[in-house]
Short mmCIF file of C-alpha atoms in Angstrom, two decimals:
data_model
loop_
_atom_site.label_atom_id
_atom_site.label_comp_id
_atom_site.label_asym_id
_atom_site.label_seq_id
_atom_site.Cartn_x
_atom_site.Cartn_y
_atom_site.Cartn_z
CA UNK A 16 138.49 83.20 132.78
CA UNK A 17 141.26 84.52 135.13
CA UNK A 18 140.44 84.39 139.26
CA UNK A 19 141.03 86.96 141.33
CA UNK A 20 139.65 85.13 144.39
CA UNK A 21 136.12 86.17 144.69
CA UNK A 22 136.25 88.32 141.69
CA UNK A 23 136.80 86.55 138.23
CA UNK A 24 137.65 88.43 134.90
CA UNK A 25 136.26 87.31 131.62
CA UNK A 26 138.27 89.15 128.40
CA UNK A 27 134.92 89.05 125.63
CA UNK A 28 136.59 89.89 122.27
CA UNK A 29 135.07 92.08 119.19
CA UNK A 30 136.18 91.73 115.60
CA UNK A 31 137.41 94.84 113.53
CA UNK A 32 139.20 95.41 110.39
CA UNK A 33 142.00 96.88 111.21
CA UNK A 34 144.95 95.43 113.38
CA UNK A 35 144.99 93.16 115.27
CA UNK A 36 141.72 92.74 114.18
CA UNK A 37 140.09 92.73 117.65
CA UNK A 38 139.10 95.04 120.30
CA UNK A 39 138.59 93.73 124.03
CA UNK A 40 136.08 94.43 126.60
CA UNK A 41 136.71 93.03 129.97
CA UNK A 42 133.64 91.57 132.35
CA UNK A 43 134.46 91.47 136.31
CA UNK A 44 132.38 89.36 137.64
CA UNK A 45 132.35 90.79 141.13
CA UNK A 46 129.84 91.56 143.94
CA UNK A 47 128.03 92.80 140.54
CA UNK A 48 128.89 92.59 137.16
CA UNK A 49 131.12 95.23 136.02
CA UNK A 50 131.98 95.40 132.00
CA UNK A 51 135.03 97.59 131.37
CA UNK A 52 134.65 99.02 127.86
CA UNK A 53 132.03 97.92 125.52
CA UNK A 54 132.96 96.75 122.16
CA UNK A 55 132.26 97.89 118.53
CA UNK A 56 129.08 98.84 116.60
CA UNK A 57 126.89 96.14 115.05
CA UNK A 58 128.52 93.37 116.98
CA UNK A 59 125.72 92.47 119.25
CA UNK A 60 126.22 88.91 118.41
CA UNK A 61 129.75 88.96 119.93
CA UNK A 62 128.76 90.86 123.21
CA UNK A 63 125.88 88.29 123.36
CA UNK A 64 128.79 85.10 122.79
CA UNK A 65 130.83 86.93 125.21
CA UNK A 66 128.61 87.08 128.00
CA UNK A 67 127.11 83.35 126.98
CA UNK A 68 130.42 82.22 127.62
CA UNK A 69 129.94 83.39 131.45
CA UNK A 70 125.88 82.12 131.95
CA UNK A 71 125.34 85.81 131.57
CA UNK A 72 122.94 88.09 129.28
CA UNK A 73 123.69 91.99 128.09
CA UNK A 74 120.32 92.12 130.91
CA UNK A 75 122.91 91.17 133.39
CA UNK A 76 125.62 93.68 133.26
CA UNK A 77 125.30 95.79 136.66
CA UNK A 78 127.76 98.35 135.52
CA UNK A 79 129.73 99.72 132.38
CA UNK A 80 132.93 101.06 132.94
CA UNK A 81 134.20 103.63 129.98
CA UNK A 82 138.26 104.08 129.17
CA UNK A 83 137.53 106.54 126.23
CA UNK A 84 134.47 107.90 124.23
CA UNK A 85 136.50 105.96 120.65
CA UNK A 86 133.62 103.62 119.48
CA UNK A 87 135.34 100.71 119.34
CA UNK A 88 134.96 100.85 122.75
CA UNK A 89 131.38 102.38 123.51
CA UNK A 90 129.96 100.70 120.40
CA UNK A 91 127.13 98.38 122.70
CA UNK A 92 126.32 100.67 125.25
CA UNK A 93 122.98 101.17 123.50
CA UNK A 94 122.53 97.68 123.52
CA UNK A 95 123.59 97.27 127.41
CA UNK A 96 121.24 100.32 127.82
CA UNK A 97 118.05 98.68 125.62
CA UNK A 98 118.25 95.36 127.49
CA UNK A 99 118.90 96.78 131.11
CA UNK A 100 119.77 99.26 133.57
CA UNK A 101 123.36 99.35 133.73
CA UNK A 102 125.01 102.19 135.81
CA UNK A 103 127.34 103.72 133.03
CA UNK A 104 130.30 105.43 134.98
CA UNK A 105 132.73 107.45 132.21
CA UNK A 106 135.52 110.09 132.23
CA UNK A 107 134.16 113.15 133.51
CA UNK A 108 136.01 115.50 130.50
CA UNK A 109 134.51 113.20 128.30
CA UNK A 110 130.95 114.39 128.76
CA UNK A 111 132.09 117.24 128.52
CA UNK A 112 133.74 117.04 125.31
CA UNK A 113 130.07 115.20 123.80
CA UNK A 114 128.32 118.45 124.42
CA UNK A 115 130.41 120.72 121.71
CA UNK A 116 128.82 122.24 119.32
CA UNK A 117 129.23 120.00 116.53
CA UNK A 118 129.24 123.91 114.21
CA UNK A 119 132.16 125.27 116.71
CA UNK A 120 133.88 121.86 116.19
CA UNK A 121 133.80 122.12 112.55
CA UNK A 122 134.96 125.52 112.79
CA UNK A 123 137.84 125.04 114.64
CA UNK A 124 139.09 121.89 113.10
CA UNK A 125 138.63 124.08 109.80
CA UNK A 126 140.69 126.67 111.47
CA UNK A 127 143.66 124.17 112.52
CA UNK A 128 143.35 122.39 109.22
CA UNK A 129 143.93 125.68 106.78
CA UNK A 130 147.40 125.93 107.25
CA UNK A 131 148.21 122.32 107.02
CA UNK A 132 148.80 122.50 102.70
CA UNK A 133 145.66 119.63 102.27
CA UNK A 134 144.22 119.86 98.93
CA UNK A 135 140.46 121.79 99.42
CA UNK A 136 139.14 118.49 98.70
CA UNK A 137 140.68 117.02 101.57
CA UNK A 138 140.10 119.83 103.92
CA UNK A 139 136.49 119.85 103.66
CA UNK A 140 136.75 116.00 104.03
CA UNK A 141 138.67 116.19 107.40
CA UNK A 142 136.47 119.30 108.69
CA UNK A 143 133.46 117.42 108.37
CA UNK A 144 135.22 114.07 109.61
CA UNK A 145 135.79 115.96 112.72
CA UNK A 146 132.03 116.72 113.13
CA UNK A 147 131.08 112.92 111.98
CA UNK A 148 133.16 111.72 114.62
CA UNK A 149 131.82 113.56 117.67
CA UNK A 150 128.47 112.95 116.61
CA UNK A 151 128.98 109.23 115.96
CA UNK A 152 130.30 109.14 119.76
CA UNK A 153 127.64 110.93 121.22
CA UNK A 154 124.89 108.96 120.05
CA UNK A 155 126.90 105.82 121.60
CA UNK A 156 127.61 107.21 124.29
CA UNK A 157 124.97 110.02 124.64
CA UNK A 158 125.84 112.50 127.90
CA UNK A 159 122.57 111.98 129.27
CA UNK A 160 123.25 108.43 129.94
CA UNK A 161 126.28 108.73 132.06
CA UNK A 162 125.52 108.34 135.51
CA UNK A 163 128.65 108.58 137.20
CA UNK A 164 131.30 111.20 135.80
CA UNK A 165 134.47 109.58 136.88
CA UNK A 166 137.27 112.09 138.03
CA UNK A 167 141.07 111.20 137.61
CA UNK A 168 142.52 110.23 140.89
CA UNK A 169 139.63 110.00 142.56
CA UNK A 170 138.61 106.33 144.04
CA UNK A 171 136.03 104.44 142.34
CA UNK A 172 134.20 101.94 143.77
CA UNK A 173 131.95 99.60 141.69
CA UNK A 174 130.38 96.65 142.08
CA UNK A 175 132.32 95.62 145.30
CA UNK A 176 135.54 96.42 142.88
CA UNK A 177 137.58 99.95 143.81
CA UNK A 178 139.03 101.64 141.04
CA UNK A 179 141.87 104.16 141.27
CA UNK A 180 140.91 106.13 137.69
CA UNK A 181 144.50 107.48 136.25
CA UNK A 182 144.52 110.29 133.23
CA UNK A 183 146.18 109.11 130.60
CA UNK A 184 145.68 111.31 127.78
CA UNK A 185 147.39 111.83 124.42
CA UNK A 186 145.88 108.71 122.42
CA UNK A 187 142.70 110.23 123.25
CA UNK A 188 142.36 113.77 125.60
CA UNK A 189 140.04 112.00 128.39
CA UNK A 190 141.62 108.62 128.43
CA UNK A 191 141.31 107.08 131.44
CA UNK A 192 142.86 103.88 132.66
CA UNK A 193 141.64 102.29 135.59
CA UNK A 194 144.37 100.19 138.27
CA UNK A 195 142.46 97.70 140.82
CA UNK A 196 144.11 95.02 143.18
CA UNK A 197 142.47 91.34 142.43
CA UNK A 198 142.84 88.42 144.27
CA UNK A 199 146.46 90.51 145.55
CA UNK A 200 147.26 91.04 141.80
CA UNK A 201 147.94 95.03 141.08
CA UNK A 202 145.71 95.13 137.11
CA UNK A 203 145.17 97.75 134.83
CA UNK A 204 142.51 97.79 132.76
CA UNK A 205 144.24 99.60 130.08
CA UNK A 206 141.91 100.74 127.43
CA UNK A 207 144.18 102.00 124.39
CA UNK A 208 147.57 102.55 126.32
CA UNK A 209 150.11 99.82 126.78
CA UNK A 210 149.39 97.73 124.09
CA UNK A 211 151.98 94.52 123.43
CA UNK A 212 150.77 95.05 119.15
CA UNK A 213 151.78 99.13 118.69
CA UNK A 214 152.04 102.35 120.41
CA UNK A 215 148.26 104.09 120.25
CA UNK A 216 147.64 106.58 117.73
CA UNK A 217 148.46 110.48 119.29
CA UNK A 218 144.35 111.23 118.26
CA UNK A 219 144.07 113.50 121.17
CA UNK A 220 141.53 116.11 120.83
CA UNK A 221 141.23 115.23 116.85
CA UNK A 222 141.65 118.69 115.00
CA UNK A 223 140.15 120.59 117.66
CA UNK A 224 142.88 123.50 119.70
CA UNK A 225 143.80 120.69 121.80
CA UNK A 226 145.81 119.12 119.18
CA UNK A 227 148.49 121.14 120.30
CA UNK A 228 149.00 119.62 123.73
CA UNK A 229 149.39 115.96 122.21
CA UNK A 230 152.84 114.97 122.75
CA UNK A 231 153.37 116.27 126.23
CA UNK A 232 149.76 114.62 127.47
CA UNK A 233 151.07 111.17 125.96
CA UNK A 234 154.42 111.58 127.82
CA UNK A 235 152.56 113.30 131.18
CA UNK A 236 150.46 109.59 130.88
CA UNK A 237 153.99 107.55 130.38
CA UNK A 238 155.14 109.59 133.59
CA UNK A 239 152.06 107.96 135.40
CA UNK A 240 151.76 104.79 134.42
CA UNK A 241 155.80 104.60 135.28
CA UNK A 242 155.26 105.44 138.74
CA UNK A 243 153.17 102.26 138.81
CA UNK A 244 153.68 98.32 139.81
CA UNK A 245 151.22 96.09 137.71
CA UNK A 246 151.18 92.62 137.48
CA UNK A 247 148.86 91.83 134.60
CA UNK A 248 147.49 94.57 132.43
CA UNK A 249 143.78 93.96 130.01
CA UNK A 250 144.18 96.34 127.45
CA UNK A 251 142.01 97.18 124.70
CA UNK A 252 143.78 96.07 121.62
CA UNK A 253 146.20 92.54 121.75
CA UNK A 254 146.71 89.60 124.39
CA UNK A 255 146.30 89.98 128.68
CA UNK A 256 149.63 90.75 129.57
CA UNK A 257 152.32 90.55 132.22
CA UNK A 258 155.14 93.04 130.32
CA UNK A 259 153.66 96.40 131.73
CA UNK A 260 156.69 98.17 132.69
CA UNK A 261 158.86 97.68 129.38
CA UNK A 262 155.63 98.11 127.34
CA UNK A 263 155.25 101.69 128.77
CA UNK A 264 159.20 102.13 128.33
CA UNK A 265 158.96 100.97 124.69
CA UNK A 266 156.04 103.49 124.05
CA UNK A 267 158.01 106.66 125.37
CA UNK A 268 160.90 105.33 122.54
CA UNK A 269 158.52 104.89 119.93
CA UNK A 270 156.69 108.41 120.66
CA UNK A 271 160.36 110.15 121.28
CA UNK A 272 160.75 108.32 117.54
CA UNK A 273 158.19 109.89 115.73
CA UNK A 274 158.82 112.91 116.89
CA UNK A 275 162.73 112.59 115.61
CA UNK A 276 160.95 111.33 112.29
CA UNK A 277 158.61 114.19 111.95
CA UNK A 278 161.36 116.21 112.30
CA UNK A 279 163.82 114.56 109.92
CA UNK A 280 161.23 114.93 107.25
CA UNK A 281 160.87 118.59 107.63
CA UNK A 282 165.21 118.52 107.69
CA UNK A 283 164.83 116.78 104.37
CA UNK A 284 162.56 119.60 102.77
CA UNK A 285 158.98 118.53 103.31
CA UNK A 286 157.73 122.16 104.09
CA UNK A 287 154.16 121.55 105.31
CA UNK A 288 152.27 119.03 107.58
CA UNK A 289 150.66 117.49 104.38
CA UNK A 290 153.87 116.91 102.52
CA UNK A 291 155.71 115.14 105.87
CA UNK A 292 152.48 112.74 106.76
CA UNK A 293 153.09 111.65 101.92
CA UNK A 294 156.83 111.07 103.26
CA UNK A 295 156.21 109.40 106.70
CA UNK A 296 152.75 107.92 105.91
CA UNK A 297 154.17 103.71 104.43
CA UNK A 298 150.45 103.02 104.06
CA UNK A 299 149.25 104.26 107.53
CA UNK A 300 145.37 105.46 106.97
CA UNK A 301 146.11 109.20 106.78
CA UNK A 302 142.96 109.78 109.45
CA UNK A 303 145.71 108.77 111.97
CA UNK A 304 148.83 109.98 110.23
CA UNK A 305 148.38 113.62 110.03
CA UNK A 306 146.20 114.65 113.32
CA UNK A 307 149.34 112.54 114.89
CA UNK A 308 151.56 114.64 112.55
CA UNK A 309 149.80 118.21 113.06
CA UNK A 310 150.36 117.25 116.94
CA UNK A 311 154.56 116.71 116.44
CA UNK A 312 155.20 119.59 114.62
CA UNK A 313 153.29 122.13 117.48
CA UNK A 314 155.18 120.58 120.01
CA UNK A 315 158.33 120.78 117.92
CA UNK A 316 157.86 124.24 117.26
CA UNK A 317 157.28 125.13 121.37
CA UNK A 318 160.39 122.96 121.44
CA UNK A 319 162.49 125.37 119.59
CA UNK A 320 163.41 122.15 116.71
CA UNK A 321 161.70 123.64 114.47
CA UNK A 322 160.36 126.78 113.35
CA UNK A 323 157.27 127.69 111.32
CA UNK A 324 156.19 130.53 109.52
CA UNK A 325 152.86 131.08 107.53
CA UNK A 326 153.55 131.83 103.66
CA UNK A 327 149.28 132.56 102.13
CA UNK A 328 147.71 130.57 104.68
CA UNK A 329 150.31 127.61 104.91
CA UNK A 330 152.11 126.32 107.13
CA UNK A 331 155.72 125.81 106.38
CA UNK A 332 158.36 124.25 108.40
CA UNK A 333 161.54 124.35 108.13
CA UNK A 334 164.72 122.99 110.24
CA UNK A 335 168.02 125.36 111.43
#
């Protein structure tokens, strides 16, 4: 447990399969109890630990305080809801984005997946993926149960605890990191950006239009978190840390490198989005891979590095 004066901050930690092989919610203990993210599904027992740990029960929790609507971080809300009355505060756009039409979802990823060159196998898989995934986040984190839509840059004050909510979109289009002063400490609770273990995933809108708009909305959230002083930062995935500033730096090189791999593949004749992620995948689950890779070639097409034309319904790419 970390003190921040009066306010204390308890990291309660979830096990996954995939690295690192955690994901972190955070519990301020404050004038109320305030839990920052939420953990995974079917890990009651470790929310229970985690709040054992601090005398506390899931009954307890005053507030829950949502980065992103991924649900490896809403995954016991409806536990936090079943045992209490938390106020559940979340990203505006994010409720939002729960009520699509799970049909026009499916359409449009289908739409944005055509032209990719996937095997019809692999389409239908990723179409439907798409759908899965919006429906698996809206019964976590079901609209109705947000009380307070949080709005970027507006002040949020919780639990005795105010909150400056920053955008910070491109892992995930309403991503929302949230910067408070403790005990004279300037903290981020980070969600999935600055991580010490990787860069985050460009998921972004999934396969939906907004897949497009990726790579700038991951370098528009660099641009803001640079213009910020933190002394500790609780992020998501990885180990409380103190190394905010060249963690953000770092990110912006390993983004600006993907996008110079993407682009060397395409250089060395991989024509369509499915053939780069086979050449740049090294055993990278290709849910990640090619949504990340769909989202580098748009923006190096507006960029002018690359140009695309459409040869019966593909996608090809190919490099002056």
């Amino acid at each position: 447990m970390a003190d921040g004066g009066s306010v204390s901050v308890t990291r309660l930690e979830f096990p996954m399969d995939w690295p690192p092989g955690h994901v972190a919610a955070f519990l301020v203990d404050a004038d109320e109890r305030i839990l920052v993210d939420a953990g995974l599904p079917n890990t009651e027992a470790s929310l229970r630990d985690g709040l054992a740990a601090a005398d506390l029960a899931p009954a307890d929790v005053d507030h829950v305080v949502v980065t992103h609507p991924h649900p490896d971080h809403t995954g016991q809300i409806p536990t936090l809801l079943d045992a209490g009355d938390p106020t559940v505060h979340a990203p505006a756009s994010a409720v939002d984005r729960l009520n699509r039409d799970a049909d026009a979802v499916r359409e449009r990823s289908r739409a944005n997946l055509e032209p990719a060159g996937l095997p019809e196998d692999q389409l239908d898989e990723a179409a439907e993926t798409a759908v899965a995934s919006l429906e698996r986040a809206r019964s976590l984190l079901p609209p109705d149960s947000v009380d307070d839509a949080v709005d970027p840059g507006e002040p949020l004050r919780v639990g005795g605890v105010e909150f400056d909510p920053i955008h910070t979109p491109g892992h995930q289009a309403d991503h929302l990191c949230y910067a408070a002063t403790l005990g004279g400490d300037d903290v981020l609770f980070s969600g999935d950006m600055v991580l010490l273990p990787f860069r985050s995933a460009l998921l972004h809108d999934g396969y939906d239009d907004g897949y497009r708009e990726a790579v700038p909305a991951f370098s528009d959230a660099l641009d803001a978190l640079a213009a910020r002083d933190v002394d500790r930062t609780y992020p998501g995935h990885g180990d409380v840390h103190a190394r905010f500033a060249e963690t953000v730096t770092r990110d912006r090189a390993k983004l600006n490198g993907r996008v110079d791999k993407v682009e060397a593949a395409v250089a060395d004749g991989n024509r369509t989005a499915a053939a780069v992620v086979d050449a740049i995948q090294a055993g990278h689950d290709v849910r990640y891979v090619l949504p990340e890779t769909m989202s580098i070639l748009a923006h190096l097409v507006d960029a002018g590095r690359v140009e695309r034309t459409v040869v019966d319904g593909t996608a090809r790419y190919t490099v002056d």
